[in-house]
XYZ file of C-alpha atoms in Angstrom:
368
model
C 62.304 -22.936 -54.518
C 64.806 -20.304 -54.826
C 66.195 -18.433 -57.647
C 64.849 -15.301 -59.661
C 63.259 -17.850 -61.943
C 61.168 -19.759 -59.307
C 59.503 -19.660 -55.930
C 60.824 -18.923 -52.892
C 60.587 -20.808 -49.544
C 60.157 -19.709 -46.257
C 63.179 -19.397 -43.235
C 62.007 -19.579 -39.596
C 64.352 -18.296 -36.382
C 64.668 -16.579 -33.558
C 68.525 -14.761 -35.166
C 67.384 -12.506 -38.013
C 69.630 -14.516 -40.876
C 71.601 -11.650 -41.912
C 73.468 -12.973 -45.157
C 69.630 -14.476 -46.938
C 68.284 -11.094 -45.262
C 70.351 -8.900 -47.294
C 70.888 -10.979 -50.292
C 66.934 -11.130 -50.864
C 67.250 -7.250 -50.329
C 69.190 -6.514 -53.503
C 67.169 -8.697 -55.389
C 65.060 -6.618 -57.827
C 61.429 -7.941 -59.397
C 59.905 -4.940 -59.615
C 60.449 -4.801 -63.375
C 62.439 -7.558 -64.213
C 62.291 -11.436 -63.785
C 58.498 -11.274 -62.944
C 59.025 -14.943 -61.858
C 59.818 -14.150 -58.363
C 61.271 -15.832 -55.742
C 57.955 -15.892 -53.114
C 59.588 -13.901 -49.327
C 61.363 -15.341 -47.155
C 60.191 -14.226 -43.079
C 62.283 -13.674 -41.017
C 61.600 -13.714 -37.704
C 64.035 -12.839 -33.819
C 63.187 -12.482 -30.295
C 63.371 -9.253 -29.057
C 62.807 -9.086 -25.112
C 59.733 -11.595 -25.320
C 57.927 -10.180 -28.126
C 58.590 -11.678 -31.941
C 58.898 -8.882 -34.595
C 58.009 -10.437 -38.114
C 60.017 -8.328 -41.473
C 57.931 -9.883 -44.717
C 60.227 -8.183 -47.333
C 58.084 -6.977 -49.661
C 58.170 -4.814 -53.536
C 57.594 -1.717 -51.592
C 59.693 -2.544 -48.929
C 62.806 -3.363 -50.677
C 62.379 -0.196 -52.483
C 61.843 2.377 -49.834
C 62.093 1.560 -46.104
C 64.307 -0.994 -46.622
C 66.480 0.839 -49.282
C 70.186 -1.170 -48.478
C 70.703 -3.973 -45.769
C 73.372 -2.257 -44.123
C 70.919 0.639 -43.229
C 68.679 -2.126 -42.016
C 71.263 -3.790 -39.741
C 72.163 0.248 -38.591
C 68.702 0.696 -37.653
C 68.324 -2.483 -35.853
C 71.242 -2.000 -34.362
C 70.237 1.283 -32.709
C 67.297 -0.260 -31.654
C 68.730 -2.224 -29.947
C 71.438 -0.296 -27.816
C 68.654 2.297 -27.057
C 67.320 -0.092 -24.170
C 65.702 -2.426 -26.513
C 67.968 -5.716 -25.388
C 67.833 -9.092 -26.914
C 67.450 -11.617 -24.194
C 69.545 -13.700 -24.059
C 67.945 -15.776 -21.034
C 64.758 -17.048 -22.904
C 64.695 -20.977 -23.374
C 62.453 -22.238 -25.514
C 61.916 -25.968 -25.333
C 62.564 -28.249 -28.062
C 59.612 -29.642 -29.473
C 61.759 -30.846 -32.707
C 59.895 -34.469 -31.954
C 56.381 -33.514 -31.136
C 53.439 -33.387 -33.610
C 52.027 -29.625 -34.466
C 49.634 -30.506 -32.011
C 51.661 -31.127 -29.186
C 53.084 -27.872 -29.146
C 51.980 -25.186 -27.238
C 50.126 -22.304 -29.058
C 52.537 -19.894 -27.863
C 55.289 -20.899 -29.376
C 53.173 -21.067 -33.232
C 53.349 -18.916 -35.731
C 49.376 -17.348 -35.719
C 48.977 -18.693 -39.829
C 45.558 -17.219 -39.535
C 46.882 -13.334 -40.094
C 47.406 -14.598 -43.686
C 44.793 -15.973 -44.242
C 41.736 -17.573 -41.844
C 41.365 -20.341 -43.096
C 41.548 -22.506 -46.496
C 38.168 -21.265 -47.955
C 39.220 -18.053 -47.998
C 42.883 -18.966 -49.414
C 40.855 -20.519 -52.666
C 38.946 -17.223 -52.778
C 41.703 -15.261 -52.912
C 43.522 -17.254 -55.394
C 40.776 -16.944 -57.894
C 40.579 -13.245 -57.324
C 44.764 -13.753 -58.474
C 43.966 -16.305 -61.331
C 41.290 -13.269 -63.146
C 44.179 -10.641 -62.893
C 46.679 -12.917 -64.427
C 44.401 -13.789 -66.809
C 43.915 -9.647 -67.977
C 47.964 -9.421 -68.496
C 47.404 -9.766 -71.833
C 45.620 -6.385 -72.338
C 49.432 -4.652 -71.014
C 51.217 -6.437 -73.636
C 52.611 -3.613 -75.752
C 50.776 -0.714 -74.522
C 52.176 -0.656 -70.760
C 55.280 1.635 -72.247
C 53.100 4.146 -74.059
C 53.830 6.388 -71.724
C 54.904 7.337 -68.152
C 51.655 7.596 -66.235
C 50.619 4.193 -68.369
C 54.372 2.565 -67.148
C 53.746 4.120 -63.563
C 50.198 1.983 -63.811
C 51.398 -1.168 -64.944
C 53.981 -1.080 -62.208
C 51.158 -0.297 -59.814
C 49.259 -3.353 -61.096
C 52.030 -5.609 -60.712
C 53.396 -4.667 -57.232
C 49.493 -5.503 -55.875
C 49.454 -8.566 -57.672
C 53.100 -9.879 -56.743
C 51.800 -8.985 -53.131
C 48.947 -11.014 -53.395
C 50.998 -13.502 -54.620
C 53.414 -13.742 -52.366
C 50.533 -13.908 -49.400
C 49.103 -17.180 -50.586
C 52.124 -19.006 -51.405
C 53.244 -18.049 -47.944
C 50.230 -19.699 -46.426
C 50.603 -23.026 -48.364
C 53.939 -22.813 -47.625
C 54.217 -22.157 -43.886
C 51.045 -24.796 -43.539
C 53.291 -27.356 -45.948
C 56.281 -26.653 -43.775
C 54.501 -27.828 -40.092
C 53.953 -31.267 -41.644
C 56.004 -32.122 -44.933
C 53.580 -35.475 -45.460
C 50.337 -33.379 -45.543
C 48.621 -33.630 -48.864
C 46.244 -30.444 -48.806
C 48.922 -28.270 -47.695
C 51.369 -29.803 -50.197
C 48.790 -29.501 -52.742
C 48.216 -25.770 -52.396
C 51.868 -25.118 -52.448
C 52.067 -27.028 -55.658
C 49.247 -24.977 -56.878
C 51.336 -22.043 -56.366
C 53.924 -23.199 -58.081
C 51.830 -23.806 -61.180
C 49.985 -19.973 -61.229
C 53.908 -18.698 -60.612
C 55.098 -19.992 -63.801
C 51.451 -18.988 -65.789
C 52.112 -15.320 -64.099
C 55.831 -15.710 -65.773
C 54.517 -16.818 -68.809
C 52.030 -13.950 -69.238
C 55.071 -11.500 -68.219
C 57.278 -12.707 -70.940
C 56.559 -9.446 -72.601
C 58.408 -7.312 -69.967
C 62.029 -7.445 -70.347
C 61.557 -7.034 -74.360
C 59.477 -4.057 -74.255
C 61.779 -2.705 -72.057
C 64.874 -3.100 -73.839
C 62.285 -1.979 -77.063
C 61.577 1.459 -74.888
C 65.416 1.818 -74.107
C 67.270 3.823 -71.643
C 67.136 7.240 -72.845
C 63.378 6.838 -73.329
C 62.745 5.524 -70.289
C 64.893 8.453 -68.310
C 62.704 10.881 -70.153
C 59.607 9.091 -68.353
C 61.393 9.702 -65.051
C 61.319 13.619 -65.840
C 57.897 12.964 -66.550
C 56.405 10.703 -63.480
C 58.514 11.010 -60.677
C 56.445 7.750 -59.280
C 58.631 5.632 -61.355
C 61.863 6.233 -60.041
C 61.149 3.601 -57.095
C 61.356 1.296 -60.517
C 64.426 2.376 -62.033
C 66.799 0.228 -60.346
C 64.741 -2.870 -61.786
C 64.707 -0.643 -65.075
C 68.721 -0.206 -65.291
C 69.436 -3.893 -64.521
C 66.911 -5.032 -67.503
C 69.190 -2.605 -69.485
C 72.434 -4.358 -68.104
C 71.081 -7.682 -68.853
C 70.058 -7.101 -72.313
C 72.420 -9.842 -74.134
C 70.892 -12.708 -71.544
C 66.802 -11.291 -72.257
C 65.230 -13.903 -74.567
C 62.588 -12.606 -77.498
C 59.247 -13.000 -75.989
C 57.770 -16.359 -77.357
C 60.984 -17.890 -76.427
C 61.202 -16.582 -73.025
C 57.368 -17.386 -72.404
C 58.540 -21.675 -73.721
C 61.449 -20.695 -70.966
C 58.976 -20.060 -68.685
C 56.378 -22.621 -68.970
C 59.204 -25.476 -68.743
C 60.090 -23.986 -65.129
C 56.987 -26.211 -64.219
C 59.230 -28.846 -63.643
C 62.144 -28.061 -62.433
C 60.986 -27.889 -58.844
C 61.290 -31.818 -59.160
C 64.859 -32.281 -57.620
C 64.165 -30.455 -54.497
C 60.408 -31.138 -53.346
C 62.087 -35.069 -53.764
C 64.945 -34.114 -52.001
C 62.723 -32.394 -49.138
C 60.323 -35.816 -48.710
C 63.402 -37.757 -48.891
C 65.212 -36.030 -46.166
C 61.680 -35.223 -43.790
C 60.006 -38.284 -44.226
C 61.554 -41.215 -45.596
C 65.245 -41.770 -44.718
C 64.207 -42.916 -41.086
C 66.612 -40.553 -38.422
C 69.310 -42.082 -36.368
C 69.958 -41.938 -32.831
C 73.142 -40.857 -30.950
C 73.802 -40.775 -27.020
C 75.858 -37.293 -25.857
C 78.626 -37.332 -23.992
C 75.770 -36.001 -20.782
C 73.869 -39.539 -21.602
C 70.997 -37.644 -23.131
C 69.686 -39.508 -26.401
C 68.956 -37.189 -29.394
C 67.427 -38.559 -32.597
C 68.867 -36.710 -35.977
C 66.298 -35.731 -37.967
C 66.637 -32.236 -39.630
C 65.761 -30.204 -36.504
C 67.811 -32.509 -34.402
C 70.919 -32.513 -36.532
C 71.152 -28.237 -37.433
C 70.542 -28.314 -33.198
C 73.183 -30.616 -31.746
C 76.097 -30.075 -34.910
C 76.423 -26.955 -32.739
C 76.953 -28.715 -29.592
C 79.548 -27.249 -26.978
C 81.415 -30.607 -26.791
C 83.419 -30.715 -29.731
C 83.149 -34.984 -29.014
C 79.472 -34.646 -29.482
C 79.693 -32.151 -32.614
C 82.061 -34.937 -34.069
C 79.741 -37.733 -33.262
C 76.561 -36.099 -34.336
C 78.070 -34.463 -38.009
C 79.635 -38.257 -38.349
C 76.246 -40.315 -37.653
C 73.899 -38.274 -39.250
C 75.662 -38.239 -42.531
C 76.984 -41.827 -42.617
C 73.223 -42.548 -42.123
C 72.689 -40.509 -45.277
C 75.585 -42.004 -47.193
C 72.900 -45.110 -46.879
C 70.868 -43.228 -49.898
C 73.948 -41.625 -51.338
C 72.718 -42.998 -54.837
C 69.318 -41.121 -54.657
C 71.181 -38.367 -53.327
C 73.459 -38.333 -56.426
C 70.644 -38.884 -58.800
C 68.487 -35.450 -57.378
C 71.613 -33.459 -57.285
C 72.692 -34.564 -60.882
C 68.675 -33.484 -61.955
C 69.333 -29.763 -60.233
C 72.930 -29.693 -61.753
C 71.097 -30.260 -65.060
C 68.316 -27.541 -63.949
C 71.262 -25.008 -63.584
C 72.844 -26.030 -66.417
C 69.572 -25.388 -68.692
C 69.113 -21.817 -67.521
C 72.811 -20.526 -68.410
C 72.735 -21.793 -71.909
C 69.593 -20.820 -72.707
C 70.082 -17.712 -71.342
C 73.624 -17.006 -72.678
C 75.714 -17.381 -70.492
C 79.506 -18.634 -70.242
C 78.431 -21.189 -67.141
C 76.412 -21.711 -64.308
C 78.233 -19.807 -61.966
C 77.809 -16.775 -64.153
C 74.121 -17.355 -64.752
C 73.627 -17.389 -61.067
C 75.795 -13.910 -60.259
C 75.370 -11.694 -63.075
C 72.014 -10.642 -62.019
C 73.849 -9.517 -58.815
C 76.479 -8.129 -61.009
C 79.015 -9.483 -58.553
C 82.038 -11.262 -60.453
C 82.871 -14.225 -60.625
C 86.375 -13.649 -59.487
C 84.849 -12.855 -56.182
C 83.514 -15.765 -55.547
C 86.532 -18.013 -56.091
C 88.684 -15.688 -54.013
C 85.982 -15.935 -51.358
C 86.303 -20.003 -51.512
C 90.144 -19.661 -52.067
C 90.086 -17.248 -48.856
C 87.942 -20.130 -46.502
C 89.524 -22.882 -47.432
């Protein structure tokens, strides 16, 4: 799920993925959109040993204060003996089960969480302290140190969050068809949009407390300013904040839009069966997901031809389902900007970033 009004999904590599890296940087949900998008990992190889950034609140608000200080950093790193290798193979086990492939080369799920047991008691411990939200509703602008508290309360429980919809996720990611794992995940999905529906009160007593209120706070309880960003975008956003009970109905019909993709994601792991192409070296490759983002990339522009040709002329076969999913997220989209005011979807999806949207057409203009 992506989006500031739904869950995230996770991103697995061994090249940190600069452009999702920094966008889910600037991303703010420290005081707005409580509906978060869940972190994505990102993981590289660095000499033999894999370094793991899970962008968190607290991260994205002081050590990782703007991605091009991260990619400065990392950078320096690097040149200071630190050397990517380029030399380290890693097979491809694209086509083996989870089990097949060798513990090394798996992520170690079990630093999240040991096992399920302990994933359900966690999540209960999460389902009581959404349940309290209630008692903020109103009060949580009082005053600073009550503000500063609230915020306190809320970066905890978005990290807690975030930790068990990771491990559903990552555990729903090694096998798509698995019904526990996909149940969890769903799970998650459900609590997101109950935590969003409790939150509803947010935005609106922001915009209620107002800027020169809230600046006064920030004289008061220097703790906040980590917030302000968040604080200052609310502010910007004011004509696109929905009253409370309307932004909680918002909220709670979020449960389905998830529909579209987790169809599109069976669809395209399990059921449209993967074709088979022979390389220009005689090597057979079958085109599943793995198979196709591996060999599109292929040296021999011949094989990158054949590859991109088969594996999408294979999909063409379910171009009608295809249509049908895309037309449900187009409607999705469409939804979100008028309810939330604005002009179209492309708006709706780059205001928050305040980037406009004459920028992105030049940028397509500019490519194409």
């Amino acid at each position: 799920m992506t989006g500031n009004t739904a869950v995230g999904g996770n991103i697995g590599g061994l090249v940190v993925g600069y452009g999702r890296f920094a966008s889910l940087l600037n991303k703010d949900s420290s005081a707005s959109r409580f509906v978060i998008a869940a972190p994505e990992i990102f993981t590289f190889a660095v000499q033999k040993e894999l370094v793991t950034f899970n962008t968190t609140l607290k991260m994205k608000k002081t050590l990782l204060l703007k991605p091009l200080l991260t990619m400065i950093i990392l950078t320096l790193w690097l040149t200071s003996g630190h050397q990517v290798s380029a030399q380290v193979t890693i097979p491809d086990y694209s086509m083996n089960d989870r089990k097949d492939v060798p513990k090394e080369l798996t992520w170690k799920i079990e630093d999240i969480y040991p096992d399920v047991e302990t994933w359900k008691k966690e999540k209960e411990v999460v389902v009581k302290l959404i349940a309290g939200i209630d008692n903020y509703s109103g009060t949580w602008t009082s005053s600073a140190a009550n503000m500063l508290a609230f915020m306190k309360m809320t970066d905890d429980l978005n990290l807690k969050l975030e930790r068990l919809y990771n491990y559903a996720s990552n555990q729903s990611n090694m096998d798509v068809g698995n019904t526990l794992y996909n149940g969890l995940k769903g799970e998650m999905e459900s609590l997101y949009v109950q935590y969003g529906a409790k939150m509803a009160f947010v935005e609106p007593d922001l915009l209620k407390l107002g800027d020169a209120k809230f600046k006064e706070y920030l004289k008061e309880e220097p703790g906040l300013k980590v917030y302000s960003f968040g604080v200052e975008q609310t502010m910007r956003m004011k004509d696109h904040i929905l009253p409370e009970d309307q932004q909680r109905i918002v909220t709670r019909s979020r449960i389905s839009a998830q529909v579209p993709s987790s169809a599109s994601r069976t669809l395209n792991n399990l059921e449209i069966p993967p074709a088979k192409v022979t390389l220009s070296t005689g090597k057979e490759v079958t085109l599943n997901i793995a198979g196709y983002m591996k060999y599109r990339g292929d040296k021999v522009p011949a094989d990158r031809t054949l590859v991109m040709n088969t594996f999408w002329n294979n999909h063409k076969k379910f171009e009608n389902t295809h249509a049908i999913l895309l037309d449900g997220e187009m409607k999705n989209q469409l939804f979100i900007a008028q309810v939330n005011k604005y002009k179209d979807c492309l708006e709706s999806r780059l205001f928050r970033e305040n980037i406009d949207g004459a920028v992105y057409q030049q940028l397509v203009a500019s490519v194409h």
